[in-house]
CSV table of C-alpha atoms in Angstrom, one decimal:
chain,number,residue,atom,x,y,z
G,1,VAL,CA,0.1,-0.2,0.1
G,2,ASP,CA,1.5,3.1,-0.9
G,3,ALA,CA,1.6,6.6,1.1
G,4,ALA,CA,-1.4,8.1,-0.5
G,5,ALA,CA,-3.7,5.7,1.2
G,6,LEU,CA,-2.3,6.6,4.6
G,7,ALA,CA,-2.3,10.5,3.5
G,8,GLY,CA,-6.1,9.9,3.3
G,9,ALA,CA,-6.6,8.6,6.9
G,10,LYS,CA,-8.7,11.0,8.9
G,11,VAL,CA,-9.1,10.9,12.6
G,12,ARG,CA,-11.9,12.5,14.2
G,13,ASP,CA,-12.1,12.9,18.0
G,14,TYR,CA,-15.6,12.8,19.9
G,15,LEU,CA,-17.3,11.0,17.0
G,16,VAL,CA,-20.3,10.1,19.5
G,17,GLY,CA,-20.9,11.8,22.9
G,18,GLY,CA,-23.1,11.8,25.9
G,19,ALA,CA,-25.8,9.3,26.4
G,20,SER,CA,-24.9,7.3,23.1
G,21,GLN,CA,-21.4,6.6,24.2
G,22,GLN,CA,-22.6,5.5,27.6
G,23,VAL,CA,-24.8,3.0,25.8
G,24,ILE,CA,-22.3,1.6,23.5
G,25,ASN,CA,-19.9,1.4,26.4
G,26,GLY,CA,-21.9,-0.8,28.6
G,27,ASN,CA,-24.4,-2.7,26.5
G,28,ILE,CA,-22.7,-5.7,24.6
G,29,PRO,CA,-23.8,-8.5,27.1
G,30,PRO,CA,-20.7,-10.7,27.8
G,31,ASN,CA,-22.8,-14.0,26.6
G,32,LYS,CA,-22.9,-12.1,23.2
G,33,LEU,CA,-19.0,-12.1,22.8
G,34,ASP,CA,-17.3,-14.8,20.8
G,35,PHE,CA,-14.0,-16.1,21.7
G,36,LEU,CA,-11.3,-16.0,18.7
G,37,GLN,CA,-8.0,-17.9,19.2
G,38,LYS,CA,-6.4,-16.4,16.2
G,39,ALA,CA,-6.3,-12.5,16.7
G,40,ASP,CA,-4.8,-11.8,13.4
G,41,GLY,CA,-7.7,-13.0,11.5
G,42,ASN,CA,-6.0,-15.9,9.8
G,43,ASN,CA,-3.4,-17.7,12.1
G,44,ILE,CA,-2.1,-17.7,15.6
G,45,VAL,CA,0.7,-15.1,15.0
G,46,ASN,CA,3.2,-17.0,17.4
G,47,LYS,CA,2.3,-20.6,17.4
G,48,ASN,CA,5.1,-21.2,20.3
G,49,ASP,CA,3.3,-18.6,22.5
G,50,PRO,CA,-0.5,-18.5,21.7
G,51,VAL,CA,-1.4,-17.4,25.3
G,52,ASP,CA,-1.4,-13.6,24.1
G,53,TYR,CA,-2.9,-14.0,20.7
G,54,PHE,CA,-6.7,-14.1,21.1
G,55,GLN,CA,-9.6,-11.6,21.3
G,56,PHE,CA,-13.1,-11.6,22.1
G,57,THR,CA,-15.7,-10.4,19.1
G,58,HIS,CA,-19.3,-9.2,18.7
G,59,THR,CA,-20.5,-9.2,15.2
G,60,PHE,CA,-23.0,-6.6,14.6
G,61,TYR,CA,-23.4,-6.8,10.8
G,62,GLN,CA,-22.2,-9.1,8.1
G,63,ASP,CA,-23.3,-10.6,4.8
G,64,ASN,CA,-25.6,-7.8,4.0
G,65,SER,CA,-27.6,-8.2,7.2
G,66,ILE,CA,-27.8,-7.2,10.9
G,67,SER,CA,-26.4,-10.1,13.1
G,68,SER,CA,-26.9,-8.4,16.6
G,69,SER,CA,-29.7,-7.6,18.6
G,70,CYS,CA,-27.3,-4.5,19.7
G,71,PHE,CA,-27.0,-3.2,16.4
G,72,ASN,CA,-29.3,-0.1,16.8
G,73,LEU,CA,-26.7,1.1,19.6
G,74,LEU,CA,-24.7,2.0,16.5
G,75,ASN,CA,-27.1,4.5,14.8
G,76,PRO,CA,-25.6,7.6,16.4
G,77,ILE,CA,-22.1,6.4,14.8
G,78,LEU,CA,-23.7,5.5,11.4
G,79,ASN,CA,-25.5,8.8,11.3
G,80,LYS,CA,-22.0,10.4,11.5
G,81,ILE,CA,-20.2,8.1,9.1
G,82,LYS,CA,-22.8,8.6,6.4
G,83,CYS,CA,-21.7,5.5,4.6
G,84,LEU,CA,-23.6,4.3,1.3
G,85,SER,CA,-23.3,0.6,2.2
G,86,LEU,CA,-22.4,-1.5,5.0
G,87,LEU,CA,-20.2,-4.5,4.5
G,88,ASN,CA,-19.1,-5.3,8.3
G,89,ILE,CA,-19.3,-4.1,11.6
G,90,LYS,CA,-17.7,-6.0,14.7
G,91,ALA,CA,-16.5,-5.2,18.2
G,92,ASN,CA,-13.0,-6.4,19.2
G,93,LEU,CA,-12.1,-6.9,22.8
G,94,LEU,CA,-8.4,-7.5,23.7
G,95,THR,CA,-7.4,-8.5,27.4
G,96,LYS,CA,-4.6,-6.9,29.1
G,97,THR,CA,-1.2,-8.4,28.5
G,98,ASN,CA,2.4,-7.8,30.1
G,99,THR,CA,3.7,-6.2,27.1
G,100,ASN,CA,1.7,-4.5,24.0
G,101,VAL,CA,1.1,-7.4,21.7
G,102,GLU,CA,0.6,-6.7,18.0
G,103,HIS,CA,-1.4,-9.2,16.3
G,104,GLY,CA,-0.2,-9.1,12.8
G,105,LEU,CA,-0.5,-6.8,9.9
G,106,HIS,CA,-3.6,-7.4,7.6
G,107,CYS,CA,-5.8,-5.4,5.6
G,108,ASP,CA,-9.6,-5.5,6.0
G,109,TYR,CA,-10.4,-5.7,2.4
G,110,ASP,CA,-8.1,-5.3,-0.6
G,111,ASN,CA,-10.2,-2.9,-2.6
G,112,ASP,CA,-9.8,0.9,-3.2
G,113,LYS,CA,-13.6,1.6,-2.8
G,114,ILE,CA,-14.0,0.3,0.6
G,115,THR,CA,-13.1,2.3,3.9
G,116,THR,CA,-12.3,1.1,7.3
G,117,GLY,CA,-13.1,3.0,10.5
G,118,ILE,CA,-12.1,2.2,13.9
G,119,LEU,CA,-13.8,3.7,17.0
G,120,TYR,CA,-12.0,3.4,20.2
G,121,ILE,CA,-14.4,2.6,23.0
G,122,ASN,CA,-11.9,2.9,25.9
G,123,THR,CA,-8.8,5.1,26.5
G,124,ASN,CA,-5.6,2.8,27.1
G,125,ASN,CA,-2.1,2.2,25.9
G,126,GLY,CA,-3.1,-0.1,23.2
G,127,TYR,CA,-3.0,1.2,19.6
G,128,THR,CA,-3.5,0.7,15.8
G,129,LYS,CA,-0.2,0.4,13.9
G,130,PHE,CA,0.2,1.0,10.3
G,131,LYS,CA,2.7,-0.4,8.0
G,132,ASP,CA,4.3,2.8,7.5
G,133,GLY,CA,4.9,3.1,11.4
G,134,ASN,CA,2.3,5.5,12.1
G,135,VAL,CA,0.5,4.7,15.4
G,136,GLU,CA,-2.9,5.7,16.6
G,137,ILE,CA,-3.1,5.2,20.4
G,138,SER,CA,-6.4,4.1,21.7
G,139,GLU,CA,-8.4,7.3,23.1
G,140,LYS,CA,-12.0,7.0,24.1
G,141,ASN,CA,-14.3,8.0,21.4
G,142,LYS,CA,-11.6,8.6,18.6
G,143,TYR,CA,-12.5,7.5,15.3
G,144,VAL,CA,-9.9,6.7,12.7
G,145,GLU,CA,-10.9,6.2,8.8
G,146,PHE,CA,-8.8,5.0,6.2
G,147,GLN,CA,-8.8,3.0,3.1
G,148,SER,CA,-9.3,-0.8,3.9
G,149,LYS,CA,-6.3,-1.9,1.7
G,150,LEU,CA,-4.1,-0.2,4.3
G,151,LEU,CA,-1.9,-2.8,6.2
G,152,HIS,CA,-2.5,-2.2,10.0
G,153,THR,CA,-2.4,-4.2,13.2
G,154,GLY,CA,-4.0,-3.6,16.6
G,155,ALA,CA,-2.1,-4.1,19.9
G,156,SER,CA,-3.1,-5.3,23.3
G,157,CYS,CA,-2.8,-2.7,26.3
G,158,THR,CA,-0.6,-3.2,29.5
G,159,ASP,CA,-2.5,-0.5,31.6
G,160,LYS,CA,-6.3,-1.5,31.6
G,161,ASN,CA,-7.9,-4.6,31.8
G,162,ILE,CA,-9.4,-4.5,28.3
G,163,ARG,CA,-9.0,-2.8,25.0
G,164,ILE,CA,-12.2,-2.3,23.1
G,165,VAL,CA,-12.6,-1.2,19.3
G,166,LEU,CA,-15.4,-1.1,17.1
G,167,ASN,CA,-14.4,-2.0,13.5
G,168,PHE,CA,-16.6,-0.8,10.6
G,169,ASN,CA,-16.1,-1.6,6.8
G,170,TYR,CA,-18.2,0.3,4.2
G,171,ILE,CA,-18.3,2.2,0.9
G,172,LYS,CA,-18.7,5.8,1.3
């Protein structure tokens, strides 16, 4: 991926505020989270030490349909994003680790027309790192938007019990 793709990345602070943020923060029931042993989406990154390579996920939307009873919680965000077509929305929850664990560079979709957005639900020292080395620290309510083909990785946090992000893929 070239520098032009990253140059198009946008950071918006305070995407959602007040009551909407509180609803999102507290209303994904724990029994709605799925355990995923391969946090990079394809393989366990370090097969010799898989203990830190997992996450919990909750899928709100995929395959052209709503897949969660919690989908309506996202309406305030979707109203601000103003996308033409949704492809996928999911929550990713990583647990605290002793060091920041990066889970492997990947692209969400290898397509110029698709946009990825990441909404950081809580502030912590976890981050999203792009192939070129640019880093976005997890800050509550920060929204980062970029071309889906841009290689990036998420990293766990060491200072809070959990790191939660919402991942959106859509056409603008």
